[in-house]
XYZ file of C-alpha atoms in Angstrom:
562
model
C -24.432 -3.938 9.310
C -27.615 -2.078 8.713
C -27.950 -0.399 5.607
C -26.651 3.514 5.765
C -23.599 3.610 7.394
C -21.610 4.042 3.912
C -24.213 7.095 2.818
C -24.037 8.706 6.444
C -20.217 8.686 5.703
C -19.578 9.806 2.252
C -23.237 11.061 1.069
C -24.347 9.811 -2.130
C -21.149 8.932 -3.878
C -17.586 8.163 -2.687
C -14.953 10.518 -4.613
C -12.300 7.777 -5.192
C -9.520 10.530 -4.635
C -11.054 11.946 -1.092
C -11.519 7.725 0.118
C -7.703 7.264 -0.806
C -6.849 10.322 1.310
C -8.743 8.523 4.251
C -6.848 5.450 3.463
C -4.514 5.448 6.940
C -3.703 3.823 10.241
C -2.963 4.466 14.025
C 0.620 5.422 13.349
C 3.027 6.815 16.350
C 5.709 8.802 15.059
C 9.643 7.401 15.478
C 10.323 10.626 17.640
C 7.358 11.758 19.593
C 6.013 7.885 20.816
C 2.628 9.769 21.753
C 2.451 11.495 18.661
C -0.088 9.955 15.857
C 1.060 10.535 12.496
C -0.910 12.204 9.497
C -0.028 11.462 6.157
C -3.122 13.136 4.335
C -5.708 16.189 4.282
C -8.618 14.837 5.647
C -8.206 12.342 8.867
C -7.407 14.944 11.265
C -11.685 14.508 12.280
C -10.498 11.284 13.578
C -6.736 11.537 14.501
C -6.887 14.543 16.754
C -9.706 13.837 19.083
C -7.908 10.445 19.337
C -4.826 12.095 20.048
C -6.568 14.898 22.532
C -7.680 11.730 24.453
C -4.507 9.905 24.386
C -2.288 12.880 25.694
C -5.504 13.372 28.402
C -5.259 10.231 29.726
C -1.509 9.668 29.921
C -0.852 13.399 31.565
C -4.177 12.963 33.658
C -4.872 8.992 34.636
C -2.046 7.518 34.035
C 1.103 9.473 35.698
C 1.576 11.254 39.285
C 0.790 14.775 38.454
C 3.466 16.241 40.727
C 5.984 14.795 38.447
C 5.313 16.206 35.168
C 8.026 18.879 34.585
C 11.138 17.088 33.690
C 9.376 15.963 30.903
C 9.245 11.852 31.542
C 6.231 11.866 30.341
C 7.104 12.224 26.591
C 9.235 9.204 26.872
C 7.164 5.847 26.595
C 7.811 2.561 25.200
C 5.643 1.577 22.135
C 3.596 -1.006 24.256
C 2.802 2.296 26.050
C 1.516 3.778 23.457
C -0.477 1.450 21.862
C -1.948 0.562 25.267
C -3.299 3.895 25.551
C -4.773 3.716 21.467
C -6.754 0.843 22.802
C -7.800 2.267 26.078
C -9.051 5.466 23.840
C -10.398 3.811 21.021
C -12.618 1.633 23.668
C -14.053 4.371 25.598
C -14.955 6.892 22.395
C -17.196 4.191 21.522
C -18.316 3.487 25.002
C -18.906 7.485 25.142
C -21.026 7.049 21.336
C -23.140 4.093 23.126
C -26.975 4.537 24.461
C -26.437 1.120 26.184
C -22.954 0.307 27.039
C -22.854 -2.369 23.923
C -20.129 -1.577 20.770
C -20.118 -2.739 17.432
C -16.656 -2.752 16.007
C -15.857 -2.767 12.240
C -13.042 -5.229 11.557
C -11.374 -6.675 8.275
C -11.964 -9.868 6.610
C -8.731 -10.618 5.256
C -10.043 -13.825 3.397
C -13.318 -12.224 2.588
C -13.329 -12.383 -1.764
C -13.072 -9.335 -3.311
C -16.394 -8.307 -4.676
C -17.064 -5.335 -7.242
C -20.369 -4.486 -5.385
C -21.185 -3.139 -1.479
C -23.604 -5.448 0.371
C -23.032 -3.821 3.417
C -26.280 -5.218 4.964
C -24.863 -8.352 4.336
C -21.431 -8.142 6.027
C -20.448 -11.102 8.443
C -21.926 -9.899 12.122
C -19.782 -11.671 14.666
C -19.444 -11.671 18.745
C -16.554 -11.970 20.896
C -16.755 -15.441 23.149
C -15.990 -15.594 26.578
C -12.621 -16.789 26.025
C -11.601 -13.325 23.836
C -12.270 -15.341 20.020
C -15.156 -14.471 17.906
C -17.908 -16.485 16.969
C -19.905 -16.370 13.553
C -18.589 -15.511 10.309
C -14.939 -16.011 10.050
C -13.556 -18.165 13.006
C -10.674 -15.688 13.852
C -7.450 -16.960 15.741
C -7.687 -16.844 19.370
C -4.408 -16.156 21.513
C -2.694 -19.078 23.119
C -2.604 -18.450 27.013
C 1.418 -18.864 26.370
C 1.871 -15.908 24.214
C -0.937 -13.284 24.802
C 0.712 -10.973 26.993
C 3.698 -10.800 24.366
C 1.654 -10.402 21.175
C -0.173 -7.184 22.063
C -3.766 -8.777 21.698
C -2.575 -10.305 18.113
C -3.940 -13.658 17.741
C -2.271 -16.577 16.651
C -3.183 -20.027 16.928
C -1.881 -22.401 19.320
C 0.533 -25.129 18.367
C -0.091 -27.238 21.293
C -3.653 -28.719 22.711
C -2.918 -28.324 26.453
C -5.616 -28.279 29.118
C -6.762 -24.708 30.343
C -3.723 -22.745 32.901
C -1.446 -25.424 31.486
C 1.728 -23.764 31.138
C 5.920 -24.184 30.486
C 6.354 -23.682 33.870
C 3.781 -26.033 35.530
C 4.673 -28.601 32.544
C 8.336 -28.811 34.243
C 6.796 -29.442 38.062
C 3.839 -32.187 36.344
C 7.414 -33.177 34.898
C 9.116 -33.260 38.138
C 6.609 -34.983 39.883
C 5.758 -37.750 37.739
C 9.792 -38.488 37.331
C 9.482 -39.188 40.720
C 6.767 -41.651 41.242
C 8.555 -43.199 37.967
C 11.644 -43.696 40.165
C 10.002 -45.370 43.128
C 7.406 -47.338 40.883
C 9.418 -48.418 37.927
C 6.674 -47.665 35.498
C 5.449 -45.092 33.679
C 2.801 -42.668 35.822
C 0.063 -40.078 34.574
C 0.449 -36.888 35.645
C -2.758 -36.448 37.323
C -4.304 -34.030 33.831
C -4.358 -37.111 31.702
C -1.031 -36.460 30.405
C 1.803 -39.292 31.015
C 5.219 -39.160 31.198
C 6.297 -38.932 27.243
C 3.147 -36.597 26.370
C 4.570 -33.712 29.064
C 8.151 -34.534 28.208
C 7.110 -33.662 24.410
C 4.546 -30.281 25.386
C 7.752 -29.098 27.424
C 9.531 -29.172 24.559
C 6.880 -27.782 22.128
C 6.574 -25.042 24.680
C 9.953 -24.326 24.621
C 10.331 -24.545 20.897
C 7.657 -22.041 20.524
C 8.772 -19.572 22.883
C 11.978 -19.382 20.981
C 9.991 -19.278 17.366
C 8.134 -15.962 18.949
C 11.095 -14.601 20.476
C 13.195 -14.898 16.964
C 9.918 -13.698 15.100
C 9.633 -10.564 17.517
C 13.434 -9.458 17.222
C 12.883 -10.037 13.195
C 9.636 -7.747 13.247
C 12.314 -5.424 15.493
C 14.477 -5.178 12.763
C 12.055 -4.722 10.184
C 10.583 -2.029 12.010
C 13.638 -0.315 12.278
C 14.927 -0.675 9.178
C 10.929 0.973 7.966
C 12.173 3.921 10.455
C 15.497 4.245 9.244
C 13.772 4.720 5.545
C 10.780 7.057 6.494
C 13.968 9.217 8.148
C 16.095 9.690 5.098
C 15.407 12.261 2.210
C 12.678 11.126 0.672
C 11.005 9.811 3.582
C 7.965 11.354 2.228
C 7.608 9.808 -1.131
C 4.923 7.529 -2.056
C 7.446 4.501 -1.643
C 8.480 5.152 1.848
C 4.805 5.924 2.998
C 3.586 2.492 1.591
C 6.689 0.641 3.352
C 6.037 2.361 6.455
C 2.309 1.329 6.648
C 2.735 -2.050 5.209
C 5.384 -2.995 7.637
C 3.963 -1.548 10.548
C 0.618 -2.956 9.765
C 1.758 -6.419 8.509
C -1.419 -6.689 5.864
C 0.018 -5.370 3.100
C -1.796 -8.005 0.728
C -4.979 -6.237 1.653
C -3.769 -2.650 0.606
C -0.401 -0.041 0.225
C -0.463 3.522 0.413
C 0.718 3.513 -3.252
C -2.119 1.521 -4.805
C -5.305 3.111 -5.597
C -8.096 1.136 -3.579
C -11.463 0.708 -4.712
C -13.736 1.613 -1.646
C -16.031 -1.433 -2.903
C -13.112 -3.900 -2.435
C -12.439 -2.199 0.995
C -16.679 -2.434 2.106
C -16.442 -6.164 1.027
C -14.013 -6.987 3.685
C -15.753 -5.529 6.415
C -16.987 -7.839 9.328
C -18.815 -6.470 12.581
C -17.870 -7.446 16.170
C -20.666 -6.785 18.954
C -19.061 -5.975 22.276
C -21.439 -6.030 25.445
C -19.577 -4.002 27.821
C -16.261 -1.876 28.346
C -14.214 -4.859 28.804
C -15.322 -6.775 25.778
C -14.672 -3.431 23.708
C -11.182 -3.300 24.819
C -10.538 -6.711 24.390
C -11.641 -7.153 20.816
C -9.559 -4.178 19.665
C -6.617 -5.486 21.480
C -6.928 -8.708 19.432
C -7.420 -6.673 16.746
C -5.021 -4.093 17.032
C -3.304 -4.991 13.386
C -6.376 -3.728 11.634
C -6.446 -0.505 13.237
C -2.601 0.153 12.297
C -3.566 -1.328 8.798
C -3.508 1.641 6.058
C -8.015 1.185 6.571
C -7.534 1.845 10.724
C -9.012 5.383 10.483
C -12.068 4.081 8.296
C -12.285 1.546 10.559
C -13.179 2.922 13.649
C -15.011 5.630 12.124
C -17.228 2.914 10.968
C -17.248 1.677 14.425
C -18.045 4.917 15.932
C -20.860 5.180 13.255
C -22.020 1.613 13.911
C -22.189 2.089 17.870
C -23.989 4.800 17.601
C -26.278 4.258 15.126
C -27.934 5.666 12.405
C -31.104 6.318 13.658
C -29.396 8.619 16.419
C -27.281 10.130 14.032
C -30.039 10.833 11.990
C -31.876 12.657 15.021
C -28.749 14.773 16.412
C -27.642 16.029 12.917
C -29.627 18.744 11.558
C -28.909 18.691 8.587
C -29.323 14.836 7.789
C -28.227 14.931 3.982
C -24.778 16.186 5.189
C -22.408 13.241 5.208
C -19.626 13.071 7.932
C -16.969 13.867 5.345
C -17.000 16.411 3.226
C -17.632 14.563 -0.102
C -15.614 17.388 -2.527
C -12.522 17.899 -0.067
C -12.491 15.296 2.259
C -12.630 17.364 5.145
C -14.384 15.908 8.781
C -17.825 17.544 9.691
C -18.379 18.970 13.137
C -21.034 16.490 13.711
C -18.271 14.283 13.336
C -15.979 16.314 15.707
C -18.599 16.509 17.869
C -19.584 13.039 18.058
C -16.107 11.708 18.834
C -15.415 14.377 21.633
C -19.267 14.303 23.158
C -20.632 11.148 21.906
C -23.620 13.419 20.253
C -23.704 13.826 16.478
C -25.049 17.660 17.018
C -23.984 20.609 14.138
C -23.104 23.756 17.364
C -20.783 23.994 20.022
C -22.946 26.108 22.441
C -23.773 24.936 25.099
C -27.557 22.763 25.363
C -30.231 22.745 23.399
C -32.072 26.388 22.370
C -35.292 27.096 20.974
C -35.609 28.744 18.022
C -38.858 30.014 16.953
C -40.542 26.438 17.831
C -36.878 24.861 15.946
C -35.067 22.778 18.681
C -30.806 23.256 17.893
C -29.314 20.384 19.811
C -26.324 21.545 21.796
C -23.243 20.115 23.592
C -25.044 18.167 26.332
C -22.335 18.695 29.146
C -18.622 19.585 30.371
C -16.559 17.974 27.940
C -13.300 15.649 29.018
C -11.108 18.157 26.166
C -12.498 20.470 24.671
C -12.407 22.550 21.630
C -11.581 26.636 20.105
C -11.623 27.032 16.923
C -10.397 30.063 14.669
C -14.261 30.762 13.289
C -15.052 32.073 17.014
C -12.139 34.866 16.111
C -13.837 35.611 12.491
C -17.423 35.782 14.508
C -19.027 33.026 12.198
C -19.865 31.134 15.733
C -19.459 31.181 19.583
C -17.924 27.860 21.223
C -20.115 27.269 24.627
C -18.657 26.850 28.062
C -18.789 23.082 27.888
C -16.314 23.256 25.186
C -14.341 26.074 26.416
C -13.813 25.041 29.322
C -13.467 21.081 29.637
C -12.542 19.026 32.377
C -8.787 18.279 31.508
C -6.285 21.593 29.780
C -6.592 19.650 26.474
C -8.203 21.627 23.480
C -8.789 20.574 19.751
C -7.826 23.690 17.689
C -9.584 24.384 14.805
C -8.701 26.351 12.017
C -11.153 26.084 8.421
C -9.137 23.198 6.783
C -7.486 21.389 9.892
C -7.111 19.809 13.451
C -4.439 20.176 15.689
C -4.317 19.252 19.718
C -3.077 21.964 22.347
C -2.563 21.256 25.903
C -0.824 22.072 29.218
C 0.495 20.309 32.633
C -1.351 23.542 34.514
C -4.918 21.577 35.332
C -5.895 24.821 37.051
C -6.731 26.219 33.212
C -9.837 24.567 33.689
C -11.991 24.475 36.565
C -16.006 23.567 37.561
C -18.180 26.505 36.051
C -19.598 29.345 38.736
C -22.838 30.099 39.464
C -22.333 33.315 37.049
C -21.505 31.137 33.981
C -24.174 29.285 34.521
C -26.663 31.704 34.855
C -25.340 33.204 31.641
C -25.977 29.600 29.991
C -29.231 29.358 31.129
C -30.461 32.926 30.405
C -29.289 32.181 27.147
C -31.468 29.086 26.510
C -34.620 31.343 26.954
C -33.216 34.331 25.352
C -34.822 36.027 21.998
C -34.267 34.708 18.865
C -30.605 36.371 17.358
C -29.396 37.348 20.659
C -28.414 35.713 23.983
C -28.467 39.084 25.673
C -32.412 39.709 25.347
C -35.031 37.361 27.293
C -38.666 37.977 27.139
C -40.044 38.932 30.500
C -42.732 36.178 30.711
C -39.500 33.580 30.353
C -38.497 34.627 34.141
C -40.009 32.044 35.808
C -38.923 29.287 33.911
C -35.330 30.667 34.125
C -35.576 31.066 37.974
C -36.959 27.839 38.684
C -34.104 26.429 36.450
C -31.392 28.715 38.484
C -33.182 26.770 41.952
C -34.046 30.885 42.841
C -36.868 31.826 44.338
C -40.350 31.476 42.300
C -43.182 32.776 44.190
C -45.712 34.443 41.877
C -45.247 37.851 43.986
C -41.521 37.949 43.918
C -41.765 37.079 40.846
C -44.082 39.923 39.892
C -41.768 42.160 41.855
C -38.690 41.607 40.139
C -40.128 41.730 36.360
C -41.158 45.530 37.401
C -37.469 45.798 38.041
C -35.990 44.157 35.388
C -38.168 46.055 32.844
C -38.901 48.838 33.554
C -39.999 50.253 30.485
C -42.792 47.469 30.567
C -41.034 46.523 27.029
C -41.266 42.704 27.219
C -37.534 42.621 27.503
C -35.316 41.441 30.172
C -31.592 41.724 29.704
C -28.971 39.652 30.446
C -26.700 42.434 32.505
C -29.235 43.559 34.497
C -30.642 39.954 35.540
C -26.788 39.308 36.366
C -26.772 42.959 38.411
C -29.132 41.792 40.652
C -28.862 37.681 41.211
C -25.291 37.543 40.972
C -23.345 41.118 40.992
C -20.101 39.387 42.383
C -18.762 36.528 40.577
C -16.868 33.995 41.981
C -12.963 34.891 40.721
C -11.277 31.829 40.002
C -7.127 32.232 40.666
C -5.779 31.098 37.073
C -2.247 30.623 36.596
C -0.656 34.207 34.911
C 2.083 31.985 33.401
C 2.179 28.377 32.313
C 3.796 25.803 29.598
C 1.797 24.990 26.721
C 2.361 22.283 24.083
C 0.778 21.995 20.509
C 0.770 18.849 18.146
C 0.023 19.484 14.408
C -0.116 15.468 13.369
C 0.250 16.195 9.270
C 3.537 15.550 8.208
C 4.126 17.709 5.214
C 3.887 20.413 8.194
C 6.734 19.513 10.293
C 8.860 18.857 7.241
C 10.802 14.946 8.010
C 9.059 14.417 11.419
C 6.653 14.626 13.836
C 7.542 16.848 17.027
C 5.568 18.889 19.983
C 6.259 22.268 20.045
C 6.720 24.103 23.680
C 5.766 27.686 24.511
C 5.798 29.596 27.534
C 2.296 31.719 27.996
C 1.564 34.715 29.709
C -1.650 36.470 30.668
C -1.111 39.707 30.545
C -4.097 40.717 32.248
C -5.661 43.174 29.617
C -7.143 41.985 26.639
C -4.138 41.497 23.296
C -6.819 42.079 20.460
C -7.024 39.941 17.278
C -6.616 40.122 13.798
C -8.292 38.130 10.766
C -4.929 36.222 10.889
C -5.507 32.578 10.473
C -3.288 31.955 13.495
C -3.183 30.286 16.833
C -2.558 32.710 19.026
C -6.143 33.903 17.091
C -7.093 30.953 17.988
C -6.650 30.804 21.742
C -7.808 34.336 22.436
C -11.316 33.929 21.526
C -10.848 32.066 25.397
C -7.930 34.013 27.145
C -8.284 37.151 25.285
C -4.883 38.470 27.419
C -3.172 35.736 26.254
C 0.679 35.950 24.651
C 2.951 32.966 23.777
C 6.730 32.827 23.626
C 7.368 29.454 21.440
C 10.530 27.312 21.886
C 12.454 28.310 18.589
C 10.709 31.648 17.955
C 8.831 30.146 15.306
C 4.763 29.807 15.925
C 3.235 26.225 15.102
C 0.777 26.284 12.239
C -2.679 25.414 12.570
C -3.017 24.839 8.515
């Protein structure tokens, strides 16, 4: 792992107390099974987008649409959920990638502690064609008996067998050979190289591991029940049921506990890297995998995947401000390079929309429609403007933002969102050769360049022509109502839903007291605009894009976005 990747994370120095706060997994809470837990201030940079993507792609690829209202949808089975972690996991890093290739950031559980970080020295593995790893650590592979029931965990085989040999085609080699016994009076091979006695004792070793797994899974059942049973009574939220929780869930808890301070040098020492060459490889490894992403270093882990896929030369290029870690190295919070990078793939600082030139200074924008997209309460406060691309995403699923924290809000209505008109795109595009401070002023000489970008027409006379109309004064100055006036004086009205159910997830637990739960409102554009206040609020929050916008919430009670 090239050297880097630690500094672009933390900056200069890792405060031990903001690294412990980061110290977390891919948890699903006991009553939402969609629902990722957050324990801490801080990993709400990486848990919401995750989550944003998870509750996109179950609502939006996974399900019939036109069954969505009686609420199935919330009820999944863990394998379910976990399914969908990998699917997202795999294709943010896919999305991060210049070339399609991933580098994933696993733990070497019998790496030696060290004291020091070699990080360009970390074991660089690749995943074989049979799912193992080679290089480095020689990792258990899954036994073609049990991979489908172990989630992706490896474990090693307690039989050799020859390749698609399995329980079931043991008892026909069985079968047949018993046979040709019978009429030969001797003993016969089986046609594999395996005789009568040798598939007589697999069947049985088969057997005898199928019932070790299914007595080992019903155990782990227990135990994980028993961990839920604990994190649900009073002091669910105490140090000691945290650390059970994580460890049990996680089954490494002889690499760390919630409860133990851990020394981000021990934690760099066990790092390995995986190179992935495609999609499939991506979501392969993680599946095998999958126990270090639950382990209490899962966030930090793909973060340091995300980081590693990407690069740091790219990184280094997108982010303006290239001293700037990815976490905020006093209070731990994510950057929005970071946001940006795992809802874009681009490591850029704003949310408008594109690139702009300013004064000869290129600020790198968000590239394109986003899959979910993102408001956040500093649009309200007029500290920035969130761009189109952001705004309005693909799928109704929205990071919300507030100064400190991260929370997800989304609907079943997918006519919230919609392609951008001709109008909003003019607006974009006037505003990428507008004046320096203000995206309604465009020098005159700029028209051409924005015409030919609009595909309008650009011959020098007409183009002559409509500068004398657009400024009139002979000021230099073209504005941005006028142009609209006269290319696009009618635009294209969009029928939006005037009421529709909304849902919002706030992932930290100490905010939804003993568990995690999705709260419901019924909203209501009102079709004049409500106003807002300097409230840090949601509501705030989600006017800066329907400004009309009221919200009755299930309960009376508004979620928080703190």
């Amino acid at each position: 792992m090239e050297a880097g990747v630690v500094s672009a994370v933390w900056g200069k120095d890792i405060a031990q107390d903001v690294f412990q706060r980061w110290n977390q997994g891919f948890i699903f809470s006991s009553k939402e099974p969609l629902a990722l837990v957050q324990y801490s201030g801080g990993p709400c940079a990486v848990l919401a987008p995750v989550q944003a993507f998870i509750f996109q792609k179950h609502l939006y690829e996974d399900r019939d649409n036109d069954n969505l209202d009686n609420e199935d949808w919330r009820k999944c089975e863990s394998s379910v959920a976990q399914g969908l972690l990998i699917s997202v996991l795999s294709h943010i890093l896919i999305n991060a990638s210049s070339d399609g290739t991933c580098r994933l950031a696993l733990l070497d559980s019998k790496a030696p502690p060290t004291s020091t970080v070699a990080m360009d020295t970390i074991a660089q593995v690749t995943p074989t064609q049979t799912g193992g790893v080679s290089g480095g650590l020689k990792r258990k592979h899954p036994s073609p008996l049990s991979e489908e029931k172990t989630s992706g965990i490896k474990r090693e085989p307690s039989l050799s067998l020859p390749p698609l040999i399995t329980g079931s085609s043991i008892e026909k080699l069985l079968e047949k050979v018993k046979r040709k016994e019978e009429g030969s009076g001797h003993g016969q091979e089986s046609g594999c190289g395996l005789t009568l006695e040798a598939l007589s004792s697999a069947l049985r070793s088969v057997r005898e591991r199928q019932q070790e797994e299914e007595e080992e899974e019903e155990g782990e059942d227990q135990e994980l029940r028993a961990i839920d049973n604990k994190m649900m009574s009073s002091d669910a939220l105490g140090q000691t049921g945290l650390a059970s929780r994580q460890t049990g869930l996680t089954g490494s808890g002889d690499i760390s506990s919630a409860t133990t301070k851990t020394r981000a040098e021990d934690f760099h020492s066990k790092i390995r890297v995986c190179h992935c060459t495609d999609l499939g490889s991506t979501v392969r490894c993680i599946r095998e995998n999958l126990s270090d992403f639950f382990s209490s270093y899962g966030v930090l882990l793909f973060l340091y995947s995300v980081v590693l896929t990407k690069g740091i030369d790219r990184i280094s290029e997108e982010r303006e401000e290239t001293e700037q870690p990815l976490i905020d190295p006093l209070h731990g919070h994510g950057s929005q390079n970071l946001i940006n990078l795992l809802l874009t793939g681009r490591c850029v600082t704003n949310v408008f929309d594109l690139d702009k030139d300013l004064g000869g200074m290129k600020l790198l924008g968000i590239p394109r429609q986003s899959t979910v997209g993102f408001l956040t309460i500093l649009e309200s406060l007029h500290y920035c403007e969130v761009g189109s691309f952001l705004k309005n995403p693909i799928y109704p699923v929205w990071l919300i933002a507030s100064e400190t924290h991260l929370t997800v809000l989304f609907s079943l209505e997918i006519g919230l969102t919609s392609e951008e008109d001709a109008q909003s795109v003019a607006k974009r595009e006037f505003s990428r050769f507008s004046i320096e401070g203000d995206s309604c002023l465009m020098a005159t000489d700029k028209l051409t360049d924005l015409l030919q970008k609009l595909n309008l027409e650009t011959d020098s006379g007409y183009v002559e022509y409509m500068k004398k109309k657009l400024d009139k004064e002979s000021a230099g100055i073209i504005l941005l109502s006028d142009f609209l006036n006269e290319f696009y004086p009618f635009p294209m009205e969009c029928e939006r839903p005037k009421a529709f159910t909304v849902y919002h997830y706030n992932g930290l637990i100490h905010n939804n007291e003993d568990e995690i739960q999705l709260a419901r409102g019924q909203a209501v554009a009102l079709g004049e605009a409500g106003g807002t206040s300097s409230d840090i609020s949601l509501i705030n929050c989600l006017q800066t894009k329907w400004p009309d916008l009221i919200i009755h919430w299930d309960g009376g009670t508004d979620p928080k976005i703190i």
